[in-house]
CSV table of C-alpha atoms in Angstrom, one decimal:
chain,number,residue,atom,x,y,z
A,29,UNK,CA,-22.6,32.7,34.8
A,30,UNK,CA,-21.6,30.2,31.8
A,31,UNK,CA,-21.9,27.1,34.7
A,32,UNK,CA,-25.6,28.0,34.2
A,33,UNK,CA,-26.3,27.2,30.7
A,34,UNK,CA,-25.0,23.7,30.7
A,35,UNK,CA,-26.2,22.5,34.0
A,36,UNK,CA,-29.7,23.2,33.0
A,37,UNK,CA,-29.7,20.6,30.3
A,38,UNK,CA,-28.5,18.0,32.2
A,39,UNK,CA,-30.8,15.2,31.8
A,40,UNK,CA,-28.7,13.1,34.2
A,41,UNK,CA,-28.3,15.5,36.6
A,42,UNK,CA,-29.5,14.2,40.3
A,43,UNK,CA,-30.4,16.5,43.4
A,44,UNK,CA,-30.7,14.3,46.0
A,45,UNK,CA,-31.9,15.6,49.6
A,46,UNK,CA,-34.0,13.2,51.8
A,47,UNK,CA,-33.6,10.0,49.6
A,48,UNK,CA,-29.8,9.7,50.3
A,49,UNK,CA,-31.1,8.0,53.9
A,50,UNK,CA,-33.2,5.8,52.1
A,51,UNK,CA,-30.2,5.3,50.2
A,52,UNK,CA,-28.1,4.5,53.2
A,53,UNK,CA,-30.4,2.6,55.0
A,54,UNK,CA,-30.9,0.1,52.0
A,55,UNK,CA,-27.2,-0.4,51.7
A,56,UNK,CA,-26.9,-0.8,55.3
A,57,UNK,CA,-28.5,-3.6,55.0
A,58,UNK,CA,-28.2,-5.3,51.7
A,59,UNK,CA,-24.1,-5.1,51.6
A,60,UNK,CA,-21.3,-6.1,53.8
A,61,UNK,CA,-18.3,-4.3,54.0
A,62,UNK,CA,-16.1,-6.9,52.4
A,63,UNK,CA,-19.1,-6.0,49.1
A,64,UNK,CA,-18.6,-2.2,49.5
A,65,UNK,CA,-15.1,-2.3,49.2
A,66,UNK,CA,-15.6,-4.3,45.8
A,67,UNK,CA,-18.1,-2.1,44.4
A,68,UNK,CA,-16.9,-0.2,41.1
A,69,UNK,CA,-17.3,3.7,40.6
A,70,UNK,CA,-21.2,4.3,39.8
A,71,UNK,CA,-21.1,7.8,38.5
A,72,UNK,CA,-17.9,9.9,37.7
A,73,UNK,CA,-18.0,12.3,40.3
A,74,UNK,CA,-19.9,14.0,43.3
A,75,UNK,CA,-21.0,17.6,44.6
A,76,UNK,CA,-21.6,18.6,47.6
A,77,UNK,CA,-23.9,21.5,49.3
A,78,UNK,CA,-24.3,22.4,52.8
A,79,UNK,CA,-23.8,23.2,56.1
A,80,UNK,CA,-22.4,21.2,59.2
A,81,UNK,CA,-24.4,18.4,58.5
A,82,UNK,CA,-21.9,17.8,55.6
A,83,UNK,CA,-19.3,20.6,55.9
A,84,UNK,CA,-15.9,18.3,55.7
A,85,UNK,CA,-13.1,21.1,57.0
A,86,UNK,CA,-14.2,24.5,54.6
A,87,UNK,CA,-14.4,26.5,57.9
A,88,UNK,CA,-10.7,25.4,59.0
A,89,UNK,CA,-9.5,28.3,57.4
A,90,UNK,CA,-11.8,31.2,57.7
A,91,UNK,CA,-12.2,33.4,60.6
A,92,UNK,CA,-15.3,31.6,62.7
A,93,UNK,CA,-16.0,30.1,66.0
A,94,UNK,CA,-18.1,27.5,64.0
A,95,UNK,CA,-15.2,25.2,63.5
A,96,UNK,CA,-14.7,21.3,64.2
A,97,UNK,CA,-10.7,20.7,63.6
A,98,UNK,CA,-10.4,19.9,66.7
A,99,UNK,CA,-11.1,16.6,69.5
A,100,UNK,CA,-13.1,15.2,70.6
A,101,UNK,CA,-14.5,16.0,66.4
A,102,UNK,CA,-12.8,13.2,64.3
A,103,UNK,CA,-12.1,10.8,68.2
A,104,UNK,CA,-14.0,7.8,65.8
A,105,UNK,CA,-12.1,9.4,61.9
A,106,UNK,CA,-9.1,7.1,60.8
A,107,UNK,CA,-7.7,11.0,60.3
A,108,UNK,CA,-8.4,12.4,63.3
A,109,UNK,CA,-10.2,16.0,63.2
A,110,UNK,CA,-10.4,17.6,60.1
A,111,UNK,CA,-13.4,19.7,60.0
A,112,UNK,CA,-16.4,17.6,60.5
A,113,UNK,CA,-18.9,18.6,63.1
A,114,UNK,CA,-19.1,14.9,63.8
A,115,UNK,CA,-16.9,12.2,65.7
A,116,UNK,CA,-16.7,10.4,62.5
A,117,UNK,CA,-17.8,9.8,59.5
A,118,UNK,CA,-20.7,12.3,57.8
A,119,UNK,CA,-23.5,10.8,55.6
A,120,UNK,CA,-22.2,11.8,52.7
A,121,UNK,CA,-18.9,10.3,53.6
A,122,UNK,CA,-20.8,6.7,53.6
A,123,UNK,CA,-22.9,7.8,50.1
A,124,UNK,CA,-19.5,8.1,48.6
A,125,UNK,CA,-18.5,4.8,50.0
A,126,UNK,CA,-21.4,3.0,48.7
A,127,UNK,CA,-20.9,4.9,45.4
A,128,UNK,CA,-17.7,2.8,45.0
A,129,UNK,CA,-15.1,6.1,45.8
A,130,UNK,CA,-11.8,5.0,46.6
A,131,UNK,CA,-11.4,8.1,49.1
A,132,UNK,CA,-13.4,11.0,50.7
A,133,UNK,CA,-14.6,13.8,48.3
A,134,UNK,CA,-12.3,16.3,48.9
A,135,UNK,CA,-13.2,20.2,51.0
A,136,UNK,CA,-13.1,22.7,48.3
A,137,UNK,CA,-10.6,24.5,50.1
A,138,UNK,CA,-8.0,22.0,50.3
A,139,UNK,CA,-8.8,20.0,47.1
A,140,UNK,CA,-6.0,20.2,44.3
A,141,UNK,CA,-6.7,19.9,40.8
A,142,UNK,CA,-6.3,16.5,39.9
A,143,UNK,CA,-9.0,16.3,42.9
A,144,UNK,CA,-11.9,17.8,41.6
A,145,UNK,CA,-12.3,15.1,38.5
A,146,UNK,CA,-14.1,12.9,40.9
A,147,UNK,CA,-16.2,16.0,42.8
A,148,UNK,CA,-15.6,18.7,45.6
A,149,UNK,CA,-17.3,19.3,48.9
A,150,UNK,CA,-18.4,23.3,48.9
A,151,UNK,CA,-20.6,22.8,52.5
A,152,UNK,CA,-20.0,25.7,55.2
A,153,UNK,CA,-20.7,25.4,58.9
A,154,UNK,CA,-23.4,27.5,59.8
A,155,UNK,CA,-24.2,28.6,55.7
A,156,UNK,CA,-27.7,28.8,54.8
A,157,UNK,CA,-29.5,29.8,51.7
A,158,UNK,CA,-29.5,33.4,52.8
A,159,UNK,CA,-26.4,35.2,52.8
A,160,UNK,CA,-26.2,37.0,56.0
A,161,UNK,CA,-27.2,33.5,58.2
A,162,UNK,CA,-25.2,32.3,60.5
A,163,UNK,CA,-22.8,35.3,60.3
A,164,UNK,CA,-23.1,37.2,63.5
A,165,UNK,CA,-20.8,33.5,64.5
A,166,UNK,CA,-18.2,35.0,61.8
A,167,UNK,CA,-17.6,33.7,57.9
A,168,UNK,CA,-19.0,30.9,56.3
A,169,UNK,CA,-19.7,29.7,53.1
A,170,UNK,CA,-23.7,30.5,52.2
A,171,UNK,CA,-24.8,28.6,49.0
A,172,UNK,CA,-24.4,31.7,46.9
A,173,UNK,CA,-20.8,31.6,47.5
A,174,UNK,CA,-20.6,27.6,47.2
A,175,UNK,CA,-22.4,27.9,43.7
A,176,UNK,CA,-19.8,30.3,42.4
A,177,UNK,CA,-16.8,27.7,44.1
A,178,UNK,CA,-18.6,25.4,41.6
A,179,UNK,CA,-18.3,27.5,38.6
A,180,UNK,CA,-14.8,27.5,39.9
A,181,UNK,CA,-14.5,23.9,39.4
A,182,UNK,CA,-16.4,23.6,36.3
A,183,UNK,CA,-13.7,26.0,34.7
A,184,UNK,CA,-11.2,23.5,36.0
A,185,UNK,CA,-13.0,21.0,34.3
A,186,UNK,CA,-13.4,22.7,31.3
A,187,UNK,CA,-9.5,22.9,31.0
A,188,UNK,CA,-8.8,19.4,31.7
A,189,UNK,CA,-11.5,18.5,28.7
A,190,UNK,CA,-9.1,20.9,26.9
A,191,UNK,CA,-12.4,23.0,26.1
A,192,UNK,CA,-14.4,20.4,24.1
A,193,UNK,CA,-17.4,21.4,25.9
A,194,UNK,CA,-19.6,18.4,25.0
A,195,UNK,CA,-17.0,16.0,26.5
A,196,UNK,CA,-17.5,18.6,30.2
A,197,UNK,CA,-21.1,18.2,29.3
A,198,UNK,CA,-21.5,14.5,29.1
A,199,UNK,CA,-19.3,14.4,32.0
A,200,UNK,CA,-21.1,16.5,33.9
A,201,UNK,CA,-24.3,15.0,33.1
A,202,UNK,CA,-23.3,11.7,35.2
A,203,UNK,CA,-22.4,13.4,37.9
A,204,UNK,CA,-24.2,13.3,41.4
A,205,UNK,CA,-25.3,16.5,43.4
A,206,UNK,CA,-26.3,16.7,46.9
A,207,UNK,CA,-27.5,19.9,48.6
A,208,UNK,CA,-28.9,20.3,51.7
A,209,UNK,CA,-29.8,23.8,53.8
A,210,UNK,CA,-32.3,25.9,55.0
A,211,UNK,CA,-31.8,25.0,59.2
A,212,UNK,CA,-30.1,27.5,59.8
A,213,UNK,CA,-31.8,30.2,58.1
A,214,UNK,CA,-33.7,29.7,60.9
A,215,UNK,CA,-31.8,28.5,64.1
A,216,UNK,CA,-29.0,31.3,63.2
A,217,UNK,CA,-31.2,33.8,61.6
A,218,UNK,CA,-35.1,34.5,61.7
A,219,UNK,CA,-35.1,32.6,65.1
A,220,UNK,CA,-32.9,35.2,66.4
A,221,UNK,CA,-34.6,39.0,66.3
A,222,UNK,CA,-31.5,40.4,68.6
A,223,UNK,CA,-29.3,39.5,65.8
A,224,UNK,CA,-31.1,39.9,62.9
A,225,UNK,CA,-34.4,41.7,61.9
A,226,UNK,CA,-36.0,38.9,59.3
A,227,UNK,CA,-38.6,37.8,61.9
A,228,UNK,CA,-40.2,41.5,62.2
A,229,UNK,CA,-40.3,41.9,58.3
A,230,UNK,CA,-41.5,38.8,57.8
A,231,UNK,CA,-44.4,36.4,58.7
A,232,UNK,CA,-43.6,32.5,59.2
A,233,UNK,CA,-45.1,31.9,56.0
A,234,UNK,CA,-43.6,34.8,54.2
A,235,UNK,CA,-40.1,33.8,55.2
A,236,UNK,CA,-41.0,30.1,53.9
A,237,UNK,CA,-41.5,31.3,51.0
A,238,UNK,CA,-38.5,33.5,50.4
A,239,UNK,CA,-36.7,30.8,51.4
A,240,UNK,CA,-38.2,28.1,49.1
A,241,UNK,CA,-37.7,30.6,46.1
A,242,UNK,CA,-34.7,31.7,46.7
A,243,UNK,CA,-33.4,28.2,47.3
A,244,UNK,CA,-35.4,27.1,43.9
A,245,UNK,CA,-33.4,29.5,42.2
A,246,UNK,CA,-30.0,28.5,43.7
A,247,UNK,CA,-30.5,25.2,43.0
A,248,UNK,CA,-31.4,26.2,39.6
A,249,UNK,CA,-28.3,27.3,38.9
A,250,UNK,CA,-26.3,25.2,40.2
């Protein structure tokens, strides 16, 4: 995958998991929202992982009961429901706020070119590091799949730069990535021996671990 080689040498390159709530918290309470709407563009563009914790309407279209497009989802969203398994807003939704976006970041699924300059939301309802979890509720996205959206994206990138691949690198460089998973690889997978047979291969701690590594190498790559 040709997404690989450049992402691994970006020095600028952020994962961020637990300390967006730090994150949130502090601007909570430092700014106003008269301040938040002033606040200029921090990084160029955002990426986001994960499951219904940040999933913004990917599962709209696939065949699943996991869906939110829908009320009461979206009673408390100026656009009513459009995917988010929440009555409003999602935490990344604020993040890009406070990161000075003028709008939402964008489902992968619905984003259009022009879109994905300033980031794309690849998180699935019910996804999980593992492939199979989550899908005895029917599709999702797992990160596997998200990743390759990505390299999707980066390609769409790489023809807006025209193919000058140090102006897609420097511009990827300043971008911000959040992934979060793993819950479900247990609540809709080795928590669930009727539907799936992880928890008699595997000991608690072995199926940390596989988790953990494969999730390493995802992340990795992505």
């Amino acid at each position: 995958m040709r997404v690989i080689s450049y992402i691994r040498g970006f020095s600028g390159l952020m994962i961020i998991t637990l300390m967006l709530f730090c994150y949130i918290a502090k601007a909570w309470n430092s700014s106003t929202t008269r301040e938040l709407e002033q606040v200029e563009v921090k990084v160029p563009c955002f990426f986001i992982f994960g499951d219904s914790l940040v999933d913004n309407g990917n599962n709209n279209g696939i065949p699943t009961i996991v869906r939110s497009n829908f009320l009461p989802y979206g009673i408390d969203f100026p656009r009513g429901p459009t995917g988010r398994f929440t009555n409003g807003r999602t935490f990344v939704d604020f993040l890009a706020e406070f990161l000075g976006f003028p709008d939402f970041i964008p489902p992968f699924s619905e984003a259009r070119y022009v879109e994905v300059l300033r980031g794309a939301n690849f998180a699935s309802g019910a996804a999980g590091i593992r492939d199979e979890t989550g899908n005895y509720l029917g599709a999702n996205v797992p990160m596997n799949e998200q990743i390759r959206n990505f390299g999707i994206v980066v390609e769409l990138l790489r023809e807006y730069f025209r193919g000058d691949e140090n102006s897609l690198q420097n511009y990827l460089s300043k971008c911000i990535i959040y992934s979060g998973l793993g819950n479900n690889d247990y609540l809709n997978n080795y928590l669930m021996p009727l539907q799936y047979p992880e928890s008699s291969q595997f000991t608690q701690e072995e199926f940390a671990a596989i988790l953990l590594e494969e999730y390493q190498f995802q992340l990795t790559v992505c």
